XYZ file of N, CA and C in Angstrom:
675
model
N 0.853 -1.192 0.000
C 0.000 0.000 0.000
C 0.884 1.235 0.000
N 0.665 2.157 -0.925
C 1.446 3.387 -0.976
C 1.024 4.308 0.149
N 1.948 4.707 1.046
C 1.562 5.565 2.157
C 1.124 6.938 1.667
N 0.075 7.452 2.277
C -0.370 8.814 2.021
C -0.670 9.471 3.349
N -0.509 10.796 3.390
C -0.779 11.484 4.639
C -2.270 11.497 4.903
N -2.618 11.591 6.194
C -4.031 11.585 6.559
C -4.755 12.783 5.971
N -4.020 13.908 5.761
C -4.674 15.092 5.223
C -5.129 14.878 3.786
N -4.515 13.897 3.060
C -4.903 13.647 1.681
C -5.982 12.592 1.570
N -6.390 12.013 2.690
C -7.398 10.964 2.684
C -8.487 11.287 3.699
N -9.725 11.053 3.338
C -10.770 11.110 4.345
C -10.610 9.928 5.275
N -11.227 10.010 6.450
C -11.119 8.923 7.422
C -11.651 7.619 6.814
N -12.768 7.703 6.093
C -13.345 6.506 5.499
C -12.446 5.971 4.383
N -11.852 6.887 3.595
C -10.967 6.442 2.521
C -9.729 5.770 3.081
N -9.212 6.287 4.201
C -8.047 5.643 4.835
C -8.415 4.237 5.286
N -9.588 4.085 5.901
C -10.023 2.760 6.339
C -10.227 1.835 5.150
N -10.754 2.390 4.045
C -10.957 1.562 2.862
C -9.624 1.100 2.305
N -8.622 1.999 2.263
C -7.314 1.623 1.724
C -6.659 0.553 2.572
N -7.000 0.496 3.860
C -6.448 -0.524 4.745
C -7.341 -1.759 4.817
N -8.443 -1.753 4.057
C -9.333 -2.900 4.055
C -10.204 -2.988 5.290
N -10.506 -1.846 5.929
C -11.210 -1.874 7.199
C -12.612 -1.295 7.131
N -13.069 -0.864 5.957
C -14.425 -0.324 5.873
C -15.420 -1.425 6.203
N -16.324 -1.130 7.109
C -17.325 -2.094 7.517
C -16.883 -2.973 8.665
N -15.594 -2.917 9.016
C -15.116 -3.730 10.135
C -15.376 -3.002 11.441
N -15.569 -3.750 12.499
C -15.704 -3.169 13.830
C -14.520 -3.620 14.646
N -13.885 -2.687 15.312
C -12.567 -2.943 15.887
C -12.530 -2.613 17.374
N -13.023 -3.489 18.244
C -12.964 -3.202 19.666
C -11.553 -3.225 20.208
N -10.674 -4.021 19.606
C -9.287 -4.093 20.032
C -8.418 -4.086 18.786
N -7.410 -3.217 18.748
C -6.479 -3.183 17.630
C -5.140 -3.660 18.149
N -4.761 -4.872 17.808
C -3.557 -5.474 18.360
C -2.324 -4.928 17.659
N -1.298 -4.553 18.451
C -0.085 -3.998 17.877
C 0.832 -5.132 17.413
N 0.537 -5.652 16.230
C 1.339 -6.701 15.630
C 1.838 -6.187 14.298
N 3.130 -6.344 14.023
C 3.690 -5.790 12.817
C 4.313 -6.873 11.951
N 4.103 -6.810 10.648
C 4.772 -7.680 9.700
C 5.273 -6.790 8.573
N 6.589 -6.635 8.495
C 7.199 -5.682 7.571
C 6.611 -4.299 7.862
N 5.977 -3.631 6.870
C 5.484 -2.279 7.123
C 3.971 -2.232 7.261
N 3.333 -3.351 7.624
C 1.875 -3.387 7.723
C 1.435 -3.577 9.155
N 0.347 -2.909 9.530
C -0.292 -3.156 10.812
C -1.328 -4.256 10.605
N -1.232 -5.325 11.389
C -2.173 -6.424 11.288
C -3.278 -6.214 12.314
N -4.513 -6.146 11.858
C -5.643 -5.935 12.747
C -6.227 -7.275 13.138
N -6.371 -7.495 14.435
C -6.940 -8.735 14.937
C -8.176 -8.419 15.781
N -8.955 -9.457 16.075
C -10.123 -9.326 16.940
C -11.100 -8.271 16.419
N -11.545 -8.447 15.174
C -12.378 -7.414 14.571
C -13.873 -7.661 14.751
N -14.245 -8.713 15.478
C -15.663 -8.961 15.704
C -16.179 -8.071 16.835
N -17.456 -7.672 16.747
C -18.046 -6.877 17.812
C -18.464 -5.516 17.305
N -19.123 -4.754 18.164
C -19.658 -3.454 17.779
C -18.693 -2.348 18.163
N -18.618 -1.318 17.331
C -17.798 -0.155 17.642
C -18.351 0.548 18.878
N -17.470 1.096 19.697
C -17.868 1.750 20.948
C -18.263 3.190 20.676
N -19.519 3.579 20.949
C -19.948 4.953 20.701
C -19.419 5.906 21.775
N -18.789 6.978 21.343
C -18.200 7.951 22.257
C -18.451 9.347 21.699
N -18.642 10.310 22.581
C -18.834 11.685 22.141
C -17.677 12.546 22.621
N -17.284 13.532 21.817
C -16.189 14.441 22.146
C -16.729 15.849 22.328
N -16.173 16.571 23.290
C -16.540 17.979 23.453
C -15.350 18.749 24.014
N -15.240 19.994 23.597
C -14.163 20.860 24.078
C -12.948 20.891 23.181
N -12.978 20.170 22.062
C -11.827 20.110 21.164
C -12.180 20.733 19.815
N -11.161 21.282 19.156
C -11.372 21.881 17.846
C -10.100 21.722 17.017
N -10.232 22.018 15.744
C -9.071 22.041 14.860
C -8.314 20.726 14.823
N -6.990 20.816 14.874
C -6.126 19.645 14.748
C -6.373 18.638 15.863
N -6.615 19.115 17.074
C -6.851 18.201 18.197
C -8.096 17.370 17.957
N -9.188 18.004 17.531
C -10.430 17.292 17.277
C -10.273 16.305 16.134
N -9.649 16.750 15.046
C -9.463 15.889 13.876
C -8.622 14.661 14.221
N -7.529 14.876 14.962
C -6.627 13.774 15.310
C -7.305 12.788 16.249
N -8.007 13.288 17.266
C -8.696 12.405 18.205
C -9.758 11.563 17.500
N -10.545 12.175 16.645
C -11.589 11.452 15.931
C -10.982 10.339 15.076
N -9.923 10.672 14.362
C -9.282 9.678 13.494
C -8.731 8.524 14.327
N -7.957 8.844 15.365
C -7.342 7.801 16.195
C -8.388 6.892 16.828
N -9.436 7.493 17.384
C -10.438 6.700 18.086
C -11.232 5.819 17.122
N -11.540 6.328 15.942
C -12.300 5.522 14.987
C -11.462 4.381 14.431
N -10.171 4.623 14.186
C -9.294 3.539 13.740
C -9.211 2.454 14.807
N -9.209 2.850 16.076
C -9.034 1.900 17.179
C -10.324 1.227 17.621
N -11.434 1.512 16.955
C -12.645 0.766 17.255
C -13.758 1.545 17.900
N -13.630 2.862 18.012
C -14.712 3.681 18.540
C -15.510 4.291 17.388
N -16.673 4.786 17.724
C -17.503 5.507 16.761
C -17.898 6.826 17.408
N -17.418 7.927 16.824
C -17.706 9.244 17.395
C -19.131 9.626 17.010
N -19.961 9.858 18.031
C -21.393 10.070 17.821
C -21.852 11.296 18.607
N -23.126 11.614 18.449
C -23.726 12.673 19.235
C -23.955 12.244 20.676
N -24.250 13.195 21.512
C -24.393 12.927 22.948
C -25.470 11.896 23.251
N -26.566 11.900 22.496
C -27.677 10.995 22.801
C -27.353 9.537 22.523
N -26.368 9.265 21.642
C -26.025 7.884 21.282
C -24.841 7.344 22.076
N -24.116 8.207 22.765
C -22.823 7.819 23.336
C -22.958 6.953 24.584
N -21.999 6.052 24.753
C -21.836 5.306 25.998
C -20.750 5.936 26.869
N -19.844 6.686 26.233
C -18.745 7.334 26.947
C -18.615 8.768 26.462
N -18.096 9.621 27.328
C -17.870 11.017 26.974
C -16.402 11.365 27.195
N -15.811 12.037 26.216
C -14.443 12.546 26.341
C -14.524 14.053 26.237
N -14.215 14.727 27.341
C -14.296 16.181 27.376
C -12.934 16.746 27.731
N -12.696 17.994 27.342
C -11.411 18.600 27.662
C -11.279 19.970 27.059
N -10.046 20.347 26.804
C -9.748 21.652 26.253
C -8.277 21.726 25.910
N -7.829 22.924 25.541
C -6.449 23.108 25.099
C -5.856 24.336 25.759
N -5.900 24.377 27.078
C -5.406 25.520 27.836
C -4.107 25.133 28.548
N -2.962 25.454 27.918
C -1.672 25.105 28.507
C -1.332 23.634 28.363
N -1.986 22.959 27.458
C -1.806 21.531 27.247
C -3.148 20.927 26.902
N -3.120 19.743 26.340
C -4.362 19.094 25.943
C -4.951 18.355 27.137
N -6.180 18.705 27.484
C -6.853 18.087 28.622
C -7.791 16.985 28.138
N -7.888 15.923 28.922
C -8.799 14.844 28.584
C -9.429 14.246 29.815
N -10.753 14.127 29.804
C -11.488 13.503 30.908
C -12.469 12.504 30.300
N -12.250 11.235 30.602
C -13.112 10.179 30.075
C -14.053 9.703 31.162
N -15.327 9.595 30.817
C -16.333 9.141 31.779
C -17.384 8.318 31.056
N -18.089 7.511 31.823
C -19.239 6.813 31.270
C -20.367 7.810 31.088
N -21.341 7.454 30.302
C -22.482 8.354 30.087
C -23.223 8.598 31.400
N -23.132 7.624 32.325
C -23.785 7.779 33.626
C -23.017 8.724 34.542
N -21.810 9.109 34.143
C -21.048 10.077 34.928
C -19.900 9.508 35.723
N -19.640 8.207 35.645
C -18.516 7.609 36.380
C -17.214 7.951 35.677
N -16.269 8.573 36.403
C -15.004 8.995 35.818
C -14.070 7.808 35.634
N -13.444 7.717 34.454
C -12.466 6.667 34.164
C -11.041 7.185 34.271
N -10.799 8.416 33.836
C -9.506 9.053 34.081
C -9.586 10.522 33.671
N -8.631 11.293 34.175
C -8.465 12.679 33.782
C -6.990 13.002 33.730
N -6.552 13.689 32.671
C -5.118 13.927 32.498
C -4.898 15.145 31.615
N -3.763 15.826 31.845
C -3.351 16.943 30.994
C -2.054 16.540 30.304
N -1.995 16.719 28.994
C -0.834 16.326 28.187
C -0.092 17.588 27.753
N 1.192 17.668 28.087
C 1.969 18.872 27.803
C 3.204 18.603 26.947
N 3.598 17.344 26.793
C 4.821 17.032 26.054
C 4.531 16.887 24.562
N 5.454 17.391 23.750
C 5.350 17.228 22.306
C 4.399 18.215 21.667
N 4.121 17.991 20.402
C 3.209 18.839 19.648
C 1.770 18.537 20.031
N 0.857 19.379 19.579
C -0.565 19.147 19.847
C -1.004 17.808 19.259
N -0.529 17.475 18.078
C -0.882 16.190 17.457
C -0.372 15.024 18.296
N 0.857 15.123 18.809
C 1.404 14.066 19.650
C 0.626 13.939 20.952
N 0.188 15.066 21.498
C -0.626 15.024 22.716
C -1.960 14.331 22.444
N -2.554 14.619 21.276
C -3.826 13.978 20.922
C -3.640 12.474 20.732
N -2.534 12.061 20.118
C -2.248 10.633 19.968
C -2.157 9.958 21.346
N -1.454 10.609 22.285
C -1.294 10.039 23.628
C -2.638 9.925 24.339
N -3.479 10.953 24.203
C -4.802 10.914 24.820
C -5.646 9.793 24.210
N -5.627 9.664 22.900
C -6.413 8.608 22.247
C -5.975 7.229 22.733
N -4.669 7.004 22.846
C -4.185 5.707 23.329
C -4.643 5.442 24.759
N -4.656 6.479 25.595
C -5.115 6.302 26.977
C -6.613 5.995 27.035
N -7.367 6.594 26.129
C -8.803 6.288 26.072
C -9.010 4.823 25.720
N -8.312 4.345 24.705
C -8.456 2.948 24.288
C -8.005 2.011 25.407
N -6.941 2.360 26.112
C -6.478 1.539 27.235
C -7.538 1.483 28.328
N -8.166 2.618 28.622
C -9.203 2.649 29.656
C -10.423 1.828 29.252
N -10.629 1.655 27.955
C -11.760 0.872 27.463
C -11.401 -0.600 27.294
N -10.162 -0.971 27.686
C -9.777 -2.377 27.659
C -9.007 -2.811 26.435
N -8.578 -1.869 25.604
C -7.837 -2.207 24.395
C -6.405 -1.711 24.457
N -5.761 -1.709 23.314
C -4.391 -1.233 23.205
C -4.301 -0.354 21.968
N -4.048 0.918 22.156
C -4.022 1.855 21.044
C -2.746 1.767 20.234
N -2.815 2.284 19.008
C -1.650 2.299 18.124
C -1.294 3.717 17.677
N -1.905 4.729 18.280
C -1.748 6.092 17.787
C -0.326 6.616 17.928
N 0.459 6.056 18.825
C 1.846 6.507 18.986
C 2.844 5.562 18.323
N 2.368 4.592 17.552
C 3.282 3.740 16.810
C 3.710 4.462 15.532
N 4.716 3.907 14.854
C 5.240 4.539 13.649
C 5.314 3.510 12.521
N 5.353 4.004 11.305
C 5.484 3.141 10.139
C 6.767 3.488 9.398
N 7.348 2.489 8.742
C 8.516 2.684 7.880
C 8.109 2.309 6.463
N 8.532 3.102 5.486
C 8.166 2.832 4.106
C 9.209 3.424 3.171
N 9.205 2.971 1.920
C 10.092 3.545 0.915
C 9.316 4.552 0.079
N 10.016 5.578 -0.382
C 9.401 6.575 -1.246
C 10.239 6.690 -2.512
N 9.585 6.577 -3.673
C 10.262 6.705 -4.956
C 10.514 8.182 -5.251
N 11.772 8.526 -5.481
C 12.138 9.921 -5.704
C 12.627 10.175 -7.118
N 12.685 9.141 -7.918
C 13.148 9.283 -9.292
C 13.662 7.955 -9.799
N 14.090 7.934 -11.046
C 14.572 6.698 -11.640
C 15.794 6.189 -10.873
N 15.686 4.980 -10.337
C 16.806 4.389 -9.618
C 17.119 5.060 -8.295
N 16.187 5.842 -7.763
C 16.443 6.588 -6.523
C 15.219 6.510 -5.618
N 15.379 5.914 -4.462
C 14.329 5.881 -3.451
C 14.994 5.955 -2.083
N 14.225 6.311 -1.071
C 14.760 6.398 0.289
C 13.744 5.815 1.263
N 14.230 5.436 2.455
C 13.367 4.929 3.506
C 12.921 6.098 4.389
N 11.638 6.149 4.661
C 11.054 7.173 5.511
C 10.403 6.518 6.721
N 10.304 7.285 7.802
C 9.559 6.878 8.993
C 8.553 7.980 9.290
N 7.317 7.570 9.621
C 6.262 8.543 9.890
C 5.384 8.047 11.020
N 4.566 8.963 11.556
C 3.527 8.537 12.485
C 2.611 7.554 11.760
N 1.882 6.760 12.515
C 1.062 5.720 11.906
C 0.008 6.277 10.954
N -0.366 7.543 11.126
C -1.385 8.144 10.263
C -0.776 8.856 9.059
N 0.540 8.717 8.875
C 1.204 9.308 7.718
C 1.776 10.690 7.941
N 1.508 11.305 9.085
C 2.042 12.634 9.371
C 3.493 12.561 9.848
N 4.180 13.685 9.741
C 5.551 13.861 10.258
C 6.541 12.891 9.629
N 6.407 12.646 8.329
C 7.335 11.741 7.641
C 8.723 12.364 7.557
N 9.741 11.565 7.845
C 11.130 12.005 7.778
C 11.971 10.935 7.101
N 12.856 11.359 6.207
C 13.768 10.416 5.566
C 14.828 9.983 6.582
N 15.068 8.680 6.662
C 16.116 8.189 7.561
C 17.323 7.681 6.779
N 17.209 7.655 5.450
C 18.351 7.275 4.624
C 18.627 8.385 3.619
N 19.832 8.413 3.119
C 20.209 9.297 2.009
C 21.138 8.506 1.095
N 20.675 7.314 0.689
C 21.500 6.393 -0.085
C 21.625 6.792 -1.551
N 20.655 7.563 -2.055
C 20.655 7.957 -3.469
C 20.772 6.732 -4.366
N 20.002 5.711 -4.018
C 20.035 4.440 -4.745
C 18.677 3.781 -4.595
N 18.528 2.590 -5.156
C 17.302 1.815 -4.954
C 17.330 1.233 -3.543
N 16.238 1.443 -2.795
C 16.089 0.840 -1.468
C 14.750 0.109 -1.432
N 14.613 -0.824 -0.493
C 13.384 -1.622 -0.456
C 13.236 -2.309 0.890
N 12.022 -2.808 1.143
C 11.688 -3.767 2.196
C 12.143 -3.377 3.598
N 11.715 -2.207 4.104
C 12.063 -1.881 5.494
C 11.328 -2.783 6.472
N 11.984 -3.156 7.557
C 11.373 -4.013 8.579
C 11.853 -3.552 9.946
N 10.911 -3.339 10.871
C 11.266 -2.931 12.227
C 11.945 -4.076 12.973
N 12.889 -3.722 13.834
C 13.502 -4.684 14.748
C 12.693 -4.656 16.042
N 12.046 -5.742 16.431
C 11.222 -5.749 17.640
C 12.022 -5.346 18.879
N 11.439 -4.457 19.679
C 12.068 -4.046 20.924
C 13.153 -3.007 20.777
N 13.418 -2.568 19.552
C 14.455 -1.562 19.324
C 13.955 -0.527 18.328
N 14.469 0.682 18.447
C 14.146 1.719 17.481
C 15.130 1.605 16.325
N 14.980 0.538 15.557
C 15.902 0.247 14.462
C 15.153 -0.405 13.315
N 15.667 -0.221 12.102
C 15.041 -0.726 10.886
C 16.083 -1.455 10.044
N 15.719 -2.627 9.534
C 16.516 -3.302 8.516
C 15.898 -3.012 7.156
N 16.748 -2.823 6.132
C 16.226 -2.555 4.799
C 17.270 -2.974 3.768
N 16.837 -3.106 2.528
C 17.726 -3.454 1.433
C 18.115 -2.203 0.668
N 19.402 -2.108 0.303
C 19.892 -0.957 -0.449
C 20.913 -1.400 -1.490
N 20.867 -0.709 -2.643
C 21.848 -0.929 -3.713
C 22.975 0.099 -3.642
N 23.135 0.789 -2.533
C 24.089 1.900 -2.459
C 25.518 1.470 -2.725
N 25.879 0.205 -2.494
C 27.226 -0.293 -2.753
C 27.286 -1.113 -4.036
N 26.228 -1.022 -4.853
C 26.224 -1.692 -6.136
C 25.575 -3.055 -6.146
N 25.291 -3.615 -4.983
C 24.656 -4.918 -4.865
C 23.500 -4.788 -3.890
N 22.421 -5.563 -4.060
C 21.331 -5.501 -3.081
C 21.750 -6.120 -1.750
N 22.099 -5.256 -0.787
C 22.560 -5.684 0.532
C 21.564 -5.237 1.594
N 21.552 -5.939 2.722
C 20.705 -5.554 3.848
C 21.525 -4.734 4.838
N 20.972 -3.589 5.232
C 21.599 -2.719 6.221
C 20.685 -2.631 7.444
N 21.280 -2.343 8.597
C 20.509 -2.066 9.799
C 20.778 -0.621 10.190
N 19.695 0.125 10.416
C 19.786 1.551 10.736
C 19.183 1.787 12.109
N 19.989 2.341 13.030
C 19.541 2.664 14.388
C 19.007 4.094 14.397
N 17.694 4.244 14.642
C 17.105 5.574 14.605
C 17.515 6.424 15.795
N 17.892 5.778 16.900
C 18.300 6.546 18.070
C 19.624 7.245 17.877
N 20.617 6.516 17.380
C 21.956 7.076 17.216
C 22.227 7.579 15.805
N 21.407 7.128 14.853
C 21.647 7.484 13.459
C 22.698 6.613 12.788
N 23.231 5.632 13.507
C 24.274 4.776 12.945
C 23.678 3.737 12.004
N 24.473 3.314 11.040
C 24.025 2.322 10.071
C 25.201 1.417 9.731
N 24.912 0.149 9.545
C 25.975 -0.798 9.186
C 25.394 -1.897 8.306
N 26.240 -2.514 7.470
C 25.766 -3.653 6.678
C 25.400 -4.818 7.589
N 24.327 -5.486 7.273
C 23.878 -6.647 8.039
C 24.090 -7.933 7.256
N 23.830 -7.898 5.962
C 24.048 -9.066 5.110
C 24.527 -8.592 3.743
N 25.787 -8.981 3.394
C 26.352 -8.612 2.091
C 26.803 -9.863 1.348
N 26.012 -10.912 1.422
C 26.344 -12.140 0.695
C 26.212 -11.906 -0.805
N 26.893 -12.741 -1.597
C 26.801 -12.635 -3.044
C 25.362 -12.875 -3.484
N 24.875 -12.072 -4.403
C 23.511 -12.233 -4.883
C 22.547 -11.296 -4.185
N 21.296 -11.698 -4.116
C 20.222 -10.842 -3.632
C 20.020 -10.990 -2.131
N 20.204 -9.897 -1.391
C 19.912 -9.846 0.040
C 18.723 -8.898 0.222
N 17.583 -9.437 0.602
C 16.401 -8.583 0.689
C 15.338 -9.204 1.576
N 14.313 -8.405 1.865
C 13.121 -8.847 2.612
C 13.489 -9.464 3.951
N 14.244 -8.715 4.742
C 14.627 -9.192 6.081
C 13.388 -9.459 6.920
N 13.411 -10.565 7.665
C 12.331 -10.913 8.591
C 12.983 -11.210 9.940
N 12.712 -10.368 10.931
C 13.394 -10.450 12.211
C 12.598 -11.345 13.147
N 13.304 -12.135 13.965
C 12.622 -12.993 14.932
C 11.839 -12.138 15.926
N 10.772 -12.683 16.508
C 9.925 -11.893 17.408
C 10.655 -11.271 18.588
N 11.745 -11.935 19.074
C 12.478 -11.359 20.208
C 13.564 -10.394 19.772
N 13.675 -10.126 18.460
C 14.630 -9.157 17.963
C 16.043 -9.657 17.842
N 16.274 -10.931 18.122
C 17.651 -11.438 18.095
C 18.097 -11.884 16.707
């Protein structure tokens, strides 16, 4: 699937591109295979929730995150849960049942407004018994011209994409290393398709497999070893 930013896709179009239109997602399991998010446990009804006190980027981001994770943003009369807050010195979030029982209240001050909204959405899903993916990231290749592509990393919704390579060559097949902020990928930068490992924390990169012939499509063991 060619990555596109959320601003270029409607929420429904994004779900359709991921094959999720019509699916109900009470729990979105954080399982990764290469650059795809695998959705599990899709049976059941979407959780109706209403939002108030948010506008602009915060409202848009919260709605997107919650709907991807299995909620349905509805009017007050249909909701089972209410998420209220504001944006005064940080993003505020208070989750309660429709009957008024408080589930949590928190103010988010770290990072950008979008990052704060991602953190709030994940906490909402956790309070509802699931596991959010709003703070996860995706790795993908972007074609920049004939024989030239680079590996990018972005938020799961396609925002804040940044190039992590500058190989000026054909690159392919990025794969996350479980438990580490690192990516394995294939690059022709040395004239042969070799696998490199890139540490996003330090920025260091080294060859991982330079055997004769084609080295590609790295698949890392679940424990990262």
